[in-house]
Amino acid sequence: MDRSAADLVAEANATVPPLSPAAAADLLDDESVRFVDIREPQEWAREGTIPGAYRAPRGMLEFWVDPASPYYRPALDDGRRLILYCGSAWRSALAAASLHRMGVDVAHVAGGFSAWRAAGHPVAPYDEPPKA
């Protein structure tokens, strides 16, 4: 193996530097951004989500963002900056770099949902509907 997963994450973070949980929290009510939870459904159910976050499992993200894809979701392509997060910011770093390469205005939360929750920022139960 020439490069480790940690190397790929570091390269992704160099391409799309993460936002601190505090900086991300400052954007929570900003209508020009959309928080996107890219964790798996089991994680959403077990831990909750950032209030109002759109839920898009990591494996489908690029397809849901691409208007040419049969899986396209317009909610992820409405002109808002996407703020991604996962559990610890490894998946979100790779996803943010991928979307950046696609031309999407994107950032991700440093430390992921774990850091968000540890910082005392709001958490919504999984059954709360995401923002439209």
PDB file of C-alpha atoms in Angstrom:
ATOM      1  CA  MET A   1       0.000   0.000   0.000  1.00  0.00           C
ATOM      2  CA  ASP A   2       1.424   3.354  -1.050  1.00  0.00           C
ATOM      3  CA  ARG A   3      -0.846   5.570   1.053  1.00  0.00           C
ATOM      4  CA  SER A   4      -2.908   4.927   4.139  1.00  0.00           C
ATOM      5  CA  ALA A   5      -6.480   5.976   4.805  1.00  0.00           C
ATOM      6  CA  ALA A   6      -5.061   8.596   7.189  1.00  0.00           C
ATOM      7  CA  ASP A   7      -2.956   9.962   4.316  1.00  0.00           C
ATOM      8  CA  LEU A   8      -6.064  10.277   2.138  1.00  0.00           C
ATOM      9  CA  VAL A   9      -7.917  12.078   4.924  1.00  0.00           C
ATOM     10  CA  ALA A  10      -4.999  14.484   5.422  1.00  0.00           C
ATOM     11  CA  GLU A  11      -4.940  15.224   1.679  1.00  0.00           C
ATOM     12  CA  ALA A  12      -8.703  15.770   1.708  1.00  0.00           C
ATOM     13  CA  ASN A  13      -8.415  18.157   4.664  1.00  0.00           C
ATOM     14  CA  ALA A  14      -5.739  20.099   2.788  1.00  0.00           C
ATOM     15  CA  THR A  15      -8.172  20.442  -0.129  1.00  0.00           C
ATOM     16  CA  VAL A  16     -11.236  21.286   1.988  1.00  0.00           C
ATOM     17  CA  PRO A  17     -10.166  22.480   5.445  1.00  0.00           C
ATOM     18  CA  PRO A  18     -12.683  21.481   8.121  1.00  0.00           C
ATOM     19  CA  LEU A  19     -14.764  23.940  10.133  1.00  0.00           C
ATOM     20  CA  SER A  20     -14.453  23.801  13.901  1.00  0.00           C
ATOM     21  CA  PRO A  21     -17.616  22.635  15.660  1.00  0.00           C
ATOM     22  CA  ALA A  22     -18.035  26.192  17.011  1.00  0.00           C
ATOM     23  CA  ALA A  23     -17.740  27.729  13.531  1.00  0.00           C
ATOM     24  CA  ALA A  24     -20.208  25.169  12.187  1.00  0.00           C
ATOM     25  CA  ALA A  25     -22.628  25.860  15.055  1.00  0.00           C
ATOM     26  CA  ASP A  26     -22.552  29.556  14.116  1.00  0.00           C
ATOM     27  CA  LEU A  27     -23.979  28.505  10.719  1.00  0.00           C
ATOM     28  CA  LEU A  28     -26.791  26.356  12.081  1.00  0.00           C
ATOM     29  CA  ASP A  29     -29.523  28.931  11.371  1.00  0.00           C
ATOM     30  CA  ASP A  30     -27.898  30.306   8.213  1.00  0.00           C
ATOM     31  CA  GLU A  31     -30.285  29.718   5.296  1.00  0.00           C
ATOM     32  CA  SER A  32     -27.363  29.776   2.817  1.00  0.00           C
ATOM     33  CA  VAL A  33     -26.004  26.466   4.127  1.00  0.00           C
ATOM     34  CA  ARG A  34     -27.369  22.945   4.456  1.00  0.00           C
ATOM     35  CA  PHE A  35     -25.970  20.535   7.028  1.00  0.00           C
ATOM     36  CA  VAL A  36     -25.697  17.009   5.629  1.00  0.00           C
ATOM     37  CA  ASP A  37     -25.352  13.960   7.879  1.00  0.00           C
ATOM     38  CA  ILE A  38     -23.466  11.335   5.869  1.00  0.00           C
ATOM     39  CA  ARG A  39     -23.449   8.700   8.606  1.00  0.00           C
ATOM     40  CA  GLU A  40     -25.354   5.441   8.281  1.00  0.00           C
ATOM     41  CA  PRO A  41     -29.024   5.187   9.342  1.00  0.00           C
ATOM     42  CA  GLN A  42     -28.082   3.086  12.374  1.00  0.00           C
ATOM     43  CA  GLU A  43     -25.879   5.946  13.599  1.00  0.00           C
ATOM     44  CA  TRP A  44     -28.694   8.478  13.140  1.00  0.00           C
ATOM     45  CA  ALA A  45     -31.073   6.288  15.119  1.00  0.00           C
ATOM     46  CA  ARG A  46     -28.583   5.570  17.895  1.00  0.00           C
ATOM     47  CA  GLU A  47     -27.066   9.043  18.371  1.00  0.00           C
ATOM     48  CA  GLY A  48     -29.416  11.608  16.849  1.00  0.00           C
ATOM     49  CA  THR A  49     -28.423  14.279  14.335  1.00  0.00           C
ATOM     50  CA  ILE A  50     -27.606  17.951  14.076  1.00  0.00           C
ATOM     51  CA  PRO A  51     -31.004  19.705  14.086  1.00  0.00           C
ATOM     52  CA  GLY A  52     -32.428  20.099  10.596  1.00  0.00           C
ATOM     53  CA  ALA A  53     -29.633  18.173   8.881  1.00  0.00           C
ATOM     54  CA  TYR A  54     -30.385  16.446   5.602  1.00  0.00           C
ATOM     55  CA  ARG A  55     -29.541  12.762   5.859  1.00  0.00           C
ATOM     56  CA  ALA A  56     -27.560  11.263   2.966  1.00  0.00           C
ATOM     57  CA  PRO A  57     -25.594   8.061   3.549  1.00  0.00           C
ATOM     58  CA  ARG A  58     -21.969   8.388   2.422  1.00  0.00           C
ATOM     59  CA  GLY A  59     -22.271   5.683  -0.206  1.00  0.00           C
ATOM     60  CA  MET A  60     -24.897   7.627  -2.180  1.00  0.00           C
ATOM     61  CA  LEU A  61     -23.710  11.209  -1.714  1.00  0.00           C
ATOM     62  CA  GLU A  62     -22.070  11.901  -5.088  1.00  0.00           C
ATOM     63  CA  PHE A  63     -25.012  10.283  -6.893  1.00  0.00           C
ATOM     64  CA  TRP A  64     -27.570  12.311  -4.927  1.00  0.00           C
ATOM     65  CA  VAL A  65     -25.713  15.575  -5.739  1.00  0.00           C
ATOM     66  CA  ASP A  66     -25.277  14.934  -9.473  1.00  0.00           C
ATOM     67  CA  PRO A  67     -28.204  16.145 -11.631  1.00  0.00           C
ATOM     68  CA  ALA A  68     -27.248  13.582 -14.309  1.00  0.00           C
ATOM     69  CA  SER A  69     -27.623  10.694 -11.858  1.00  0.00           C
ATOM     70  CA  PRO A  70     -30.827   8.665 -11.662  1.00  0.00           C
ATOM     71  CA  TYR A  71     -30.487   9.023  -7.858  1.00  0.00           C
ATOM     72  CA  TYR A  72     -30.351  12.848  -7.918  1.00  0.00           C
ATOM     73  CA  ARG A  73     -31.822  14.702  -4.925  1.00  0.00           C
ATOM     74  CA  PRO A  74     -32.523  18.384  -5.719  1.00  0.00           C
ATOM     75  CA  ALA A  75     -32.321  19.275  -2.024  1.00  0.00           C
ATOM     76  CA  LEU A  76     -28.557  18.748  -2.239  1.00  0.00           C
ATOM     77  CA  ASP A  77     -28.196  20.952  -5.300  1.00  0.00           C
ATOM     78  CA  ASP A  78     -30.196  24.078  -4.467  1.00  0.00           C
ATOM     79  CA  GLY A  79     -27.328  26.572  -4.353  1.00  0.00           C
ATOM     80  CA  ARG A  80     -26.602  26.285  -0.645  1.00  0.00           C
ATOM     81  CA  ARG A  81     -23.174  25.486   0.714  1.00  0.00           C
ATOM     82  CA  LEU A  82     -23.138  21.915   2.030  1.00  0.00           C
ATOM     83  CA  ILE A  83     -21.690  21.321   5.501  1.00  0.00           C
ATOM     84  CA  LEU A  84     -20.990  17.595   5.803  1.00  0.00           C
ATOM     85  CA  TYR A  85     -20.413  15.606   8.950  1.00  0.00           C
ATOM     86  CA  CYS A  86     -19.897  11.993   9.912  1.00  0.00           C
ATOM     87  CA  GLY A  87     -18.933  10.389  13.210  1.00  0.00           C
ATOM     88  CA  SER A  88     -15.333  11.578  13.481  1.00  0.00           C
ATOM     89  CA  ALA A  89     -14.601  13.567  10.260  1.00  0.00           C
ATOM     90  CA  TRP A  90     -12.800  10.885   8.268  1.00  0.00           C
ATOM     91  CA  ARG A  91     -15.666   9.994   5.953  1.00  0.00           C
ATOM     92  CA  SER A  92     -16.737  13.632   5.721  1.00  0.00           C
ATOM     93  CA  ALA A  93     -13.211  14.743   4.778  1.00  0.00           C
ATOM     94  CA  LEU A  94     -13.112  12.281   1.877  1.00  0.00           C
ATOM     95  CA  ALA A  95     -16.678  13.144   0.857  1.00  0.00           C
ATOM     96  CA  ALA A  96     -16.019  16.895   0.997  1.00  0.00           C
ATOM     97  CA  ALA A  97     -12.946  16.519  -1.214  1.00  0.00           C
ATOM     98  CA  SER A  98     -14.955  14.436  -3.679  1.00  0.00           C
ATOM     99  CA  LEU A  99     -17.785  16.979  -3.860  1.00  0.00           C
ATOM    100  CA  HIS A 100     -15.245  19.797  -4.147  1.00  0.00           C
ATOM    101  CA  ARG A 101     -13.810  18.055  -7.221  1.00  0.00           C
ATOM    102  CA  MET A 102     -17.377  17.971  -8.613  1.00  0.00           C
ATOM    103  CA  GLY A 103     -17.617  21.762  -8.200  1.00  0.00           C
ATOM    104  CA  VAL A 104     -19.828  21.796  -5.099  1.00  0.00           C
ATOM    105  CA  ASP A 105     -19.404  24.519  -2.452  1.00  0.00           C
ATOM    106  CA  VAL A 106     -18.700  22.278   0.530  1.00  0.00           C
ATOM    107  CA  ALA A 107     -17.106  22.115   3.967  1.00  0.00           C
ATOM    108  CA  HIS A 108     -17.139  19.588   6.783  1.00  0.00           C
ATOM    109  CA  VAL A 109     -17.114  19.605  10.573  1.00  0.00           C
ATOM    110  CA  ALA A 110     -13.779  18.894  12.293  1.00  0.00           C
ATOM    111  CA  GLY A 111     -14.126  15.929  14.613  1.00  0.00           C
ATOM    112  CA  GLY A 112     -17.556  15.126  13.185  1.00  0.00           C
ATOM    113  CA  PHE A 113     -20.686  14.508  15.192  1.00  0.00           C
ATOM    114  CA  SER A 114     -18.649  13.247  18.148  1.00  0.00           C
ATOM    115  CA  ALA A 115     -16.903  16.618  18.481  1.00  0.00           C
ATOM    116  CA  TRP A 116     -20.164  18.496  17.865  1.00  0.00           C
ATOM    117  CA  ARG A 117     -21.917  16.639  20.685  1.00  0.00           C
ATOM    118  CA  ALA A 118     -18.891  16.863  23.031  1.00  0.00           C
ATOM    119  CA  ALA A 119     -18.880  20.649  22.534  1.00  0.00           C
ATOM    120  CA  GLY A 120     -22.468  20.772  23.798  1.00  0.00           C
ATOM    121  CA  HIS A 121     -24.053  21.851  20.504  1.00  0.00           C
ATOM    122  CA  PRO A 122     -27.701  20.900  19.901  1.00  0.00           C
ATOM    123  CA  VAL A 123     -28.634  17.344  18.959  1.00  0.00           C
ATOM    124  CA  ALA A 124     -32.026  16.333  17.553  1.00  0.00           C
ATOM    125  CA  PRO A 125     -33.572  12.899  17.837  1.00  0.00           C
ATOM    126  CA  TYR A 126     -33.544  10.826  14.664  1.00  0.00           C
ATOM    127  CA  ASP A 127     -37.316  11.067  14.277  1.00  0.00           C
ATOM    128  CA  GLU A 128     -37.178  14.860  13.883  1.00  0.00           C
ATOM    129  CA  PRO A 129     -37.697  15.644  10.174  1.00  0.00           C
ATOM    130  CA  PRO A 130     -34.827  17.352   8.354  1.00  0.00           C
ATOM    131  CA  LYS A 131     -35.218  20.882   6.999  1.00  0.00           C
ATOM    132  CA  ALA A 132     -36.725  21.099   3.512  1.00  0.00           C
TER     133      ALA A 132
END
